Amino acid sequence: MPLSRWILLCLFVALTGVLYMVLFTDSKAYYIGAIYALACSLPLILFESGRLLPGLHARIQKLSTPAYFGSTLLAYLVLTGTGFGIAGASLKLLGLADAEWRDVLILRLTSFLYTMAFFFVGITLLRIRQLLGREVFSSLITGRYRKPLKEERIFLFIDVVGSTSYAREFGDLRAQEFLGEIFASFAEHVRAHDGEIDDYVGDCAIITWRLKAGIDGARCVSCLCAILSELESNKDWWIQQFGRAPKICAALHGGTVVTAAIGLFHQKITYFGDVVNTTARIEGLCKTLGEPVLISAELLGRMKLPDNVTAHACGAHTIKGHDAPLTVFALRQPTA
């Protein structure tokens, strides 16, 4: 998350502490409430974002629902209580709080419930944002796509190769776990490169950027390279956990689409236009040409590739829905 957003988040949290002082105490030392709020809430925020105790957070996520809620509540209580105690001890030692040690160190029930109330509202919004996607969430809130808009976008289709044979060998449930873990490994790289996971269709992930953001620094290509690099570096782990290392093929293309919010009770941002279909056709060429990563000449011509990526011409190909042949290039990285 950018520094500016962290600053805004900290300011909001501090204000909730000031509000607590106004509502529940007679003290005018509002800074004490702000300090306690930051000390109680930031550990929870860091924990939920996977930046604090990531191993514990990952294990809790895999528990059954009752165990998940119980473990999460216990973790929240410990983190909040620890933060409260550290803040209280610091204020007392610095002479900024004149209350008894017991009052500055032990978290009161009202303080815990107040913190949880604000935090659960925030977590609920975060979960909705994660479910819909960052851009979709903000677009639905602001009504950006209430009326259809034309815009230029880049699409990256990533298909998991051999998922059908994996399901035959290991079963459908295990195959779904395999796909879920693969798609989960994409998330941080997509977020780090300002992309958006638009949808999962079977064994294919669809990732998108607004054109300017995607070609700036070749983010769309760098994102794909980061995904490939992680899958390769963790090959042994994948084999140990799932009996097979994942292989993917990918296609990149961009152009003008019509973007709109559709649906009434279940809204979704969707993209209309030839660009999406063409990207899918290019992805289909990967198997035909024996190349794991293809990019359209049109998109390639609009960006400078990263230094460690080279483009190799694969000729012009007739694809369904196009009168003129489509020229594609294979993207390759030097092997170690």
Short mmCIF file of C-alpha atoms in Angstrom, two decimals:
data_model
loop_
_atom_site.label_atom_id
_atom_site.label_comp_id
_atom_site.label_asym_id
_atom_site.label_seq_id
_atom_site.Cartn_x
_atom_site.Cartn_y
_atom_site.Cartn_z
CA MET A 1 0.00 0.00 0.00
CA PRO A 2 1.40 3.46 -0.88
CA LEU A 3 2.76 5.61 1.94
CA SER A 4 0.01 8.20 1.40
CA ARG A 5 -2.67 5.58 2.11
CA TRP A 6 -0.87 4.43 5.26
CA ILE A 7 -0.80 8.04 6.47
CA LEU A 8 -4.53 8.47 5.80
CA LEU A 9 -5.25 5.16 7.53
CA CYS A 10 -3.23 6.17 10.60
CA LEU A 11 -5.01 9.52 10.75
CA PHE A 12 -8.41 7.81 10.63
CA VAL A 13 -7.41 5.35 13.36
CA ALA A 14 -6.09 8.20 15.51
CA LEU A 15 -9.39 10.04 15.10
CA THR A 16 -11.29 7.00 16.38
CA GLY A 17 -9.17 7.22 19.52
CA VAL A 18 -10.01 10.89 19.92
CA LEU A 19 -13.69 10.03 19.49
CA TYR A 20 -13.38 7.41 22.25
CA MET A 21 -11.97 10.03 24.62
CA VAL A 22 -14.87 12.36 23.83
CA LEU A 23 -17.54 9.68 24.29
CA PHE A 24 -16.25 7.69 27.27
CA THR A 25 -13.92 9.91 29.33
CA ASP A 26 -13.77 13.40 30.80
CA SER A 27 -10.12 13.86 29.85
CA LYS A 28 -9.11 16.53 27.38
CA ALA A 29 -5.81 14.78 26.62
CA TYR A 30 -7.08 13.58 23.27
CA TYR A 31 -3.60 12.58 22.12
CA ILE A 32 -3.72 9.70 24.63
CA GLY A 33 -6.75 8.26 22.86
CA ALA A 34 -5.03 8.65 19.50
CA ILE A 35 -1.92 6.82 20.74
CA TYR A 36 -3.93 3.98 22.25
CA ALA A 37 -6.02 3.64 19.09
CA LEU A 38 -2.93 3.37 16.91
CA ALA A 39 -1.29 0.87 19.28
CA CYS A 40 -4.41 -1.31 19.42
CA SER A 41 -5.47 -1.15 15.78
CA LEU A 42 -2.24 -1.19 13.76
CA PRO A 43 -1.22 -4.70 14.96
CA LEU A 44 -4.63 -5.95 13.80
CA ILE A 45 -4.29 -4.23 10.42
CA LEU A 46 -0.77 -5.61 9.93
CA PHE A 47 -1.93 -9.09 10.99
CA GLU A 48 -4.91 -9.12 8.62
CA SER A 49 -2.77 -7.88 5.72
CA GLY A 50 -0.27 -10.70 6.32
CA ARG A 51 2.57 -8.38 7.34
CA LEU A 52 2.59 -9.42 11.01
CA LEU A 53 2.85 -13.10 11.96
CA PRO A 54 2.12 -14.24 8.38
CA GLY A 55 2.61 -17.91 9.23
CA LEU A 56 0.01 -17.81 11.99
CA HIS A 57 -2.37 -15.85 9.79
CA ALA A 58 -2.04 -18.41 6.99
CA ARG A 59 -2.69 -21.33 9.37
CA ILE A 60 -5.79 -19.65 10.82
CA GLN A 61 -7.16 -19.07 7.32
CA LYS A 62 -7.14 -22.83 6.67
CA LEU A 63 -9.09 -23.78 9.83
CA SER A 64 -12.73 -24.85 9.86
CA THR A 65 -15.23 -22.01 10.32
CA PRO A 66 -15.79 -22.39 14.12
CA ALA A 67 -12.07 -22.79 14.78
CA TYR A 68 -11.32 -19.89 12.44
CA PHE A 69 -13.60 -17.48 14.29
CA GLY A 70 -12.39 -18.62 17.71
CA SER A 71 -8.72 -18.41 16.77
CA THR A 72 -9.18 -15.05 15.07
CA LEU A 73 -10.92 -13.56 18.11
CA LEU A 74 -8.17 -14.87 20.40
CA ALA A 75 -5.46 -13.46 18.12
CA TYR A 76 -7.24 -10.09 18.04
CA LEU A 77 -7.50 -10.03 21.84
CA VAL A 78 -3.80 -10.83 22.29
CA LEU A 79 -2.66 -8.30 19.68
CA THR A 80 -4.95 -5.56 20.95
CA GLY A 81 -4.03 -6.20 24.58
CA THR A 82 -0.32 -6.23 23.78
CA GLY A 83 -0.57 -2.98 21.84
CA PHE A 84 -2.59 -1.40 24.65
CA GLY A 85 -0.01 -2.46 27.24
CA ILE A 86 2.94 -1.15 25.22
CA ALA A 87 1.21 2.18 24.64
CA GLY A 88 0.24 2.49 28.32
CA ALA A 89 3.73 1.66 29.58
CA SER A 90 5.27 4.16 27.17
CA LEU A 91 2.87 6.93 28.20
CA LYS A 92 3.45 6.21 31.90
CA LEU A 93 7.25 6.11 31.64
CA LEU A 94 7.30 9.34 29.62
CA GLY A 95 5.13 11.05 32.21
CA LEU A 96 2.29 11.63 29.75
CA ALA A 97 -0.25 9.61 31.75
CA ASP A 98 -0.89 10.03 35.48
CA ALA A 99 -3.24 7.05 35.90
CA GLU A 100 -2.35 3.96 37.92
CA TRP A 101 -0.24 1.27 36.26
CA ARG A 102 -3.19 -1.09 36.29
CA ASP A 103 -5.31 1.38 34.32
CA VAL A 104 -2.67 2.07 31.67
CA LEU A 105 -1.65 -1.56 31.15
CA ILE A 106 -4.86 -3.61 31.28
CA LEU A 107 -7.25 -3.36 28.36
CA ARG A 108 -10.78 -2.58 29.45
CA LEU A 109 -13.73 -4.41 27.93
CA THR A 110 -15.24 -1.16 26.61
CA SER A 111 -11.95 -0.30 24.89
CA PHE A 112 -11.71 -3.76 23.32
CA LEU A 113 -15.33 -3.73 22.11
CA TYR A 114 -14.92 -0.20 20.73
CA THR A 115 -11.79 -1.24 18.84
CA MET A 116 -13.50 -4.37 17.52
CA ALA A 117 -16.55 -2.44 16.35
CA PHE A 118 -14.50 -0.13 14.15
CA PHE A 119 -12.17 -2.90 13.07
CA PHE A 120 -14.92 -5.31 12.02
CA VAL A 121 -16.57 -2.59 9.94
CA GLY A 122 -13.21 -2.02 8.25
CA ILE A 123 -12.60 -5.75 7.78
CA THR A 124 -16.07 -6.20 6.28
CA LEU A 125 -15.38 -3.48 3.72
CA LEU A 126 -11.96 -5.00 3.05
CA ARG A 127 -13.47 -8.46 2.47
CA ILE A 128 -16.03 -7.01 0.04
CA ARG A 129 -13.19 -5.18 -1.71
CA GLN A 130 -11.18 -8.41 -1.96
CA LEU A 131 -14.22 -10.31 -3.26
CA LEU A 132 -15.01 -7.75 -5.94
CA GLY A 133 -11.49 -6.53 -6.66
CA ARG A 134 -9.95 -3.15 -5.85
CA GLU A 135 -11.00 -1.35 -9.02
CA VAL A 136 -14.43 -2.95 -9.25
CA PHE A 137 -15.17 -2.03 -5.63
CA SER A 138 -14.18 1.61 -6.05
CA SER A 139 -15.97 1.82 -9.41
CA LEU A 140 -19.22 0.45 -7.99
CA ILE A 141 -19.01 2.82 -5.02
CA THR A 142 -18.37 5.88 -7.20
CA GLY A 143 -20.72 4.79 -10.00
CA ARG A 144 -17.96 5.22 -12.60
CA TYR A 145 -19.38 2.53 -14.88
CA ARG A 146 -23.07 3.13 -14.20
CA LYS A 147 -23.21 4.20 -17.83
CA PRO A 148 -21.05 2.26 -20.32
CA LEU A 149 -17.68 3.88 -21.04
CA LYS A 150 -15.13 3.35 -23.77
CA GLU A 151 -11.60 2.92 -22.47
CA GLU A 152 -8.32 1.34 -23.47
CA ARG A 153 -7.28 -1.73 -21.52
CA ILE A 154 -4.70 -4.48 -21.47
CA PHE A 155 -5.74 -8.06 -20.83
CA LEU A 156 -3.53 -10.88 -19.63
CA PHE A 157 -4.94 -14.39 -19.90
CA ILE A 158 -3.06 -17.01 -17.86
CA ASP A 159 -4.08 -20.61 -18.45
CA VAL A 160 -2.93 -23.51 -16.26
CA VAL A 161 -1.61 -26.19 -18.59
CA GLY A 162 -2.56 -29.79 -17.87
CA SER A 163 -5.31 -29.13 -15.33
CA THR A 164 -7.58 -31.73 -16.95
CA SER A 165 -4.95 -34.46 -16.76
CA TYR A 166 -4.21 -33.44 -13.18
CA ALA A 167 -7.88 -33.87 -12.29
CA ARG A 168 -7.92 -37.32 -13.89
CA GLU A 169 -4.86 -38.36 -11.89
CA PHE A 170 -5.59 -36.74 -8.51
CA GLY A 171 -9.34 -36.12 -8.55
CA ASP A 172 -11.51 -33.04 -9.01
CA LEU A 173 -11.27 -31.80 -5.42
CA ARG A 174 -7.50 -31.98 -5.36
CA ALA A 175 -7.37 -30.31 -8.77
CA GLN A 176 -9.45 -27.42 -7.47
CA GLU A 177 -7.10 -27.03 -4.50
CA PHE A 178 -4.19 -27.02 -6.94
CA LEU A 179 -5.78 -24.34 -9.10
CA GLY A 180 -6.76 -22.28 -6.07
CA GLU A 181 -3.20 -22.28 -4.76
CA ILE A 182 -1.82 -21.33 -8.18
CA PHE A 183 -4.24 -18.44 -8.57
CA ALA A 184 -3.53 -17.29 -5.00
CA SER A 185 0.16 -17.06 -5.87
CA PHE A 186 -0.69 -14.52 -8.60
CA ALA A 187 -2.39 -12.05 -6.27
CA GLU A 188 0.56 -10.22 -4.70
CA HIS A 189 2.31 -9.82 -8.05
CA VAL A 190 -0.83 -8.43 -9.70
CA ARG A 191 -1.34 -5.97 -6.86
CA ALA A 192 2.33 -4.95 -6.85
CA HIS A 193 2.11 -4.14 -10.57
CA ASP A 194 -1.16 -2.18 -10.27
CA GLY A 195 -3.22 -4.79 -12.08
CA GLU A 196 -6.62 -6.21 -11.29
CA ILE A 197 -7.71 -9.85 -11.34
CA ASP A 198 -10.96 -9.57 -13.26
CA ASP A 199 -12.17 -13.16 -13.22
CA TYR A 200 -11.34 -16.84 -13.02
CA VAL A 201 -12.85 -19.00 -15.74
CA GLY A 202 -12.13 -22.68 -15.23
CA ASP A 203 -8.36 -23.00 -15.24
CA CYS A 204 -7.78 -19.49 -16.63
CA ALA A 205 -7.15 -16.25 -14.74
CA ILE A 206 -8.02 -12.97 -16.46
CA ILE A 207 -5.98 -9.95 -15.36
CA THR A 208 -6.45 -6.42 -16.63
CA TRP A 209 -4.87 -2.96 -16.54
CA ARG A 210 -5.91 0.39 -17.86
CA LEU A 211 -3.68 0.81 -20.88
CA LYS A 212 -1.55 3.65 -19.55
CA ALA A 213 -0.87 1.88 -16.26
CA GLY A 214 -0.08 -1.42 -17.96
CA ILE A 215 2.43 -0.10 -20.50
CA ASP A 216 4.13 2.27 -18.04
CA GLY A 217 7.34 0.45 -17.21
CA ALA A 218 5.87 -2.57 -19.02
CA ARG A 219 4.03 -3.45 -15.81
CA CYS A 220 1.87 -6.05 -17.52
CA VAL A 221 4.96 -7.93 -18.75
CA SER A 222 6.86 -7.48 -15.48
CA CYS A 223 3.88 -8.88 -13.58
CA LEU A 224 3.83 -12.00 -15.74
CA CYS A 225 7.60 -12.42 -15.35
CA ALA A 226 7.27 -12.20 -11.57
CA ILE A 227 4.55 -14.86 -11.60
CA LEU A 228 6.64 -17.18 -13.77
CA SER A 229 9.71 -16.60 -11.61
CA GLU A 230 7.87 -17.49 -8.41
CA LEU A 231 6.38 -20.66 -9.88
CA GLU A 232 9.82 -21.73 -11.09
CA SER A 233 11.64 -20.95 -7.84
CA ASN A 234 9.03 -22.86 -5.79
CA LYS A 235 8.93 -25.87 -8.12
CA ASP A 236 10.09 -28.31 -5.43
CA TRP A 237 7.43 -27.08 -3.01
CA TRP A 238 4.69 -27.57 -5.60
CA ILE A 239 5.84 -31.11 -6.32
CA GLN A 240 5.97 -31.91 -2.59
CA GLN A 241 2.52 -30.44 -1.89
CA PHE A 242 0.61 -31.35 -5.06
CA GLY A 243 2.69 -33.95 -6.85
CA ARG A 244 3.26 -31.70 -9.86
CA ALA A 245 4.81 -28.33 -10.62
CA PRO A 246 2.38 -25.94 -12.33
CA LYS A 247 2.92 -24.89 -15.93
CA ILE A 248 1.16 -21.94 -17.48
CA CYS A 249 0.72 -20.30 -20.84
CA ALA A 250 -0.19 -16.65 -21.20
CA ALA A 251 -1.37 -14.11 -23.75
CA LEU A 252 -1.21 -10.31 -23.71
CA HIS A 253 -3.26 -7.96 -25.84
CA GLY A 254 -4.79 -4.51 -25.50
CA GLY A 255 -7.14 -2.06 -27.12
CA THR A 256 -10.48 -0.31 -26.79
CA VAL A 257 -13.30 -1.95 -24.85
CA VAL A 258 -16.67 -0.85 -23.53
CA THR A 259 -16.74 -1.15 -19.74
CA ALA A 260 -20.02 -1.25 -17.84
CA ALA A 261 -21.57 -2.32 -14.55
CA ILE A 262 -24.24 -4.95 -15.20
CA GLY A 263 -26.71 -6.77 -12.98
CA LEU A 264 -29.11 -5.65 -10.27
CA PHE A 265 -28.79 -7.83 -7.17
CA HIS A 266 -25.38 -9.13 -8.20
CA GLN A 267 -23.42 -6.40 -9.93
CA LYS A 268 -20.27 -6.94 -11.93
CA ILE A 269 -17.95 -4.82 -14.02
CA THR A 270 -17.75 -6.42 -17.45
CA TYR A 271 -15.86 -5.68 -20.66
CA PHE A 272 -17.34 -5.82 -24.15
CA GLY A 273 -15.36 -5.78 -27.36
CA ASP A 274 -13.12 -7.68 -29.69
CA VAL A 275 -10.05 -7.19 -27.48
CA VAL A 276 -11.14 -9.78 -24.91
CA ASN A 277 -11.98 -12.40 -27.55
CA THR A 278 -8.73 -11.73 -29.38
CA THR A 279 -6.70 -12.22 -26.20
CA ALA A 280 -8.37 -15.60 -25.74
CA ARG A 281 -7.53 -16.54 -29.35
CA ILE A 282 -3.89 -15.55 -28.83
CA GLU A 283 -3.77 -17.71 -25.72
CA GLY A 284 -5.02 -20.59 -27.86
CA LEU A 285 -2.06 -20.05 -30.22
CA CYS A 286 0.38 -20.81 -27.40
CA LYS A 287 -0.15 -24.55 -27.80
CA THR A 288 -0.12 -24.36 -31.60
CA LEU A 289 3.18 -22.46 -31.69
CA GLY A 290 4.75 -24.20 -28.70
CA GLU A 291 5.34 -20.88 -26.97
CA PRO A 292 4.26 -20.34 -23.35
CA VAL A 293 3.95 -16.54 -23.60
CA LEU A 294 2.59 -14.59 -26.58
CA ILE A 295 1.88 -10.90 -27.07
CA SER A 296 0.17 -9.12 -29.94
CA ALA A 297 2.35 -6.94 -32.16
CA GLU A 298 -0.08 -4.08 -31.56
CA LEU A 299 0.48 -4.09 -27.80
CA LEU A 300 4.19 -4.83 -28.07
CA GLY A 301 4.65 -1.75 -30.22
CA ARG A 302 3.29 0.47 -27.45
CA MET A 303 5.81 -0.39 -24.76
CA LYS A 304 9.48 -0.91 -24.03
CA LEU A 305 10.13 -4.40 -22.71
CA PRO A 306 12.11 -5.00 -19.52
CA ASP A 307 15.82 -5.57 -20.13
CA ASN A 308 15.59 -9.26 -19.26
CA VAL A 309 12.79 -9.99 -21.75
CA THR A 310 13.17 -10.45 -25.50
CA ALA A 311 10.51 -10.63 -28.21
CA HIS A 312 10.69 -13.15 -31.04
CA ALA A 313 8.48 -12.85 -34.12
CA CYS A 314 6.04 -15.73 -34.59
CA GLY A 315 4.45 -14.50 -37.80
CA ALA A 316 0.89 -13.53 -38.73
CA HIS A 317 -1.98 -15.89 -38.04
CA THR A 318 -5.60 -16.02 -39.09
CA ILE A 319 -7.84 -16.24 -36.07
CA LYS A 320 -11.59 -16.62 -35.75
CA GLY A 321 -13.45 -13.32 -35.88
CA HIS A 322 -10.63 -11.44 -37.65
CA ASP A 323 -10.50 -10.70 -41.36
CA ALA A 324 -6.85 -9.63 -41.27
CA PRO A 325 -4.10 -11.92 -39.93
CA LEU A 326 -2.87 -11.12 -36.43
CA THR A 327 0.87 -10.82 -35.83
CA VAL A 328 2.15 -12.17 -32.53
CA PHE A 329 5.50 -12.33 -30.75
CA ALA A 330 6.83 -14.78 -28.19
CA LEU A 331 8.24 -13.28 -25.00
CA ARG A 332 11.21 -15.08 -23.53
CA GLN A 333 13.55 -14.68 -20.59
CA PRO A 334 17.09 -16.08 -20.48
CA THR A 335 17.24 -19.35 -18.58
CA ALA A 336 19.62 -19.64 -15.66
#
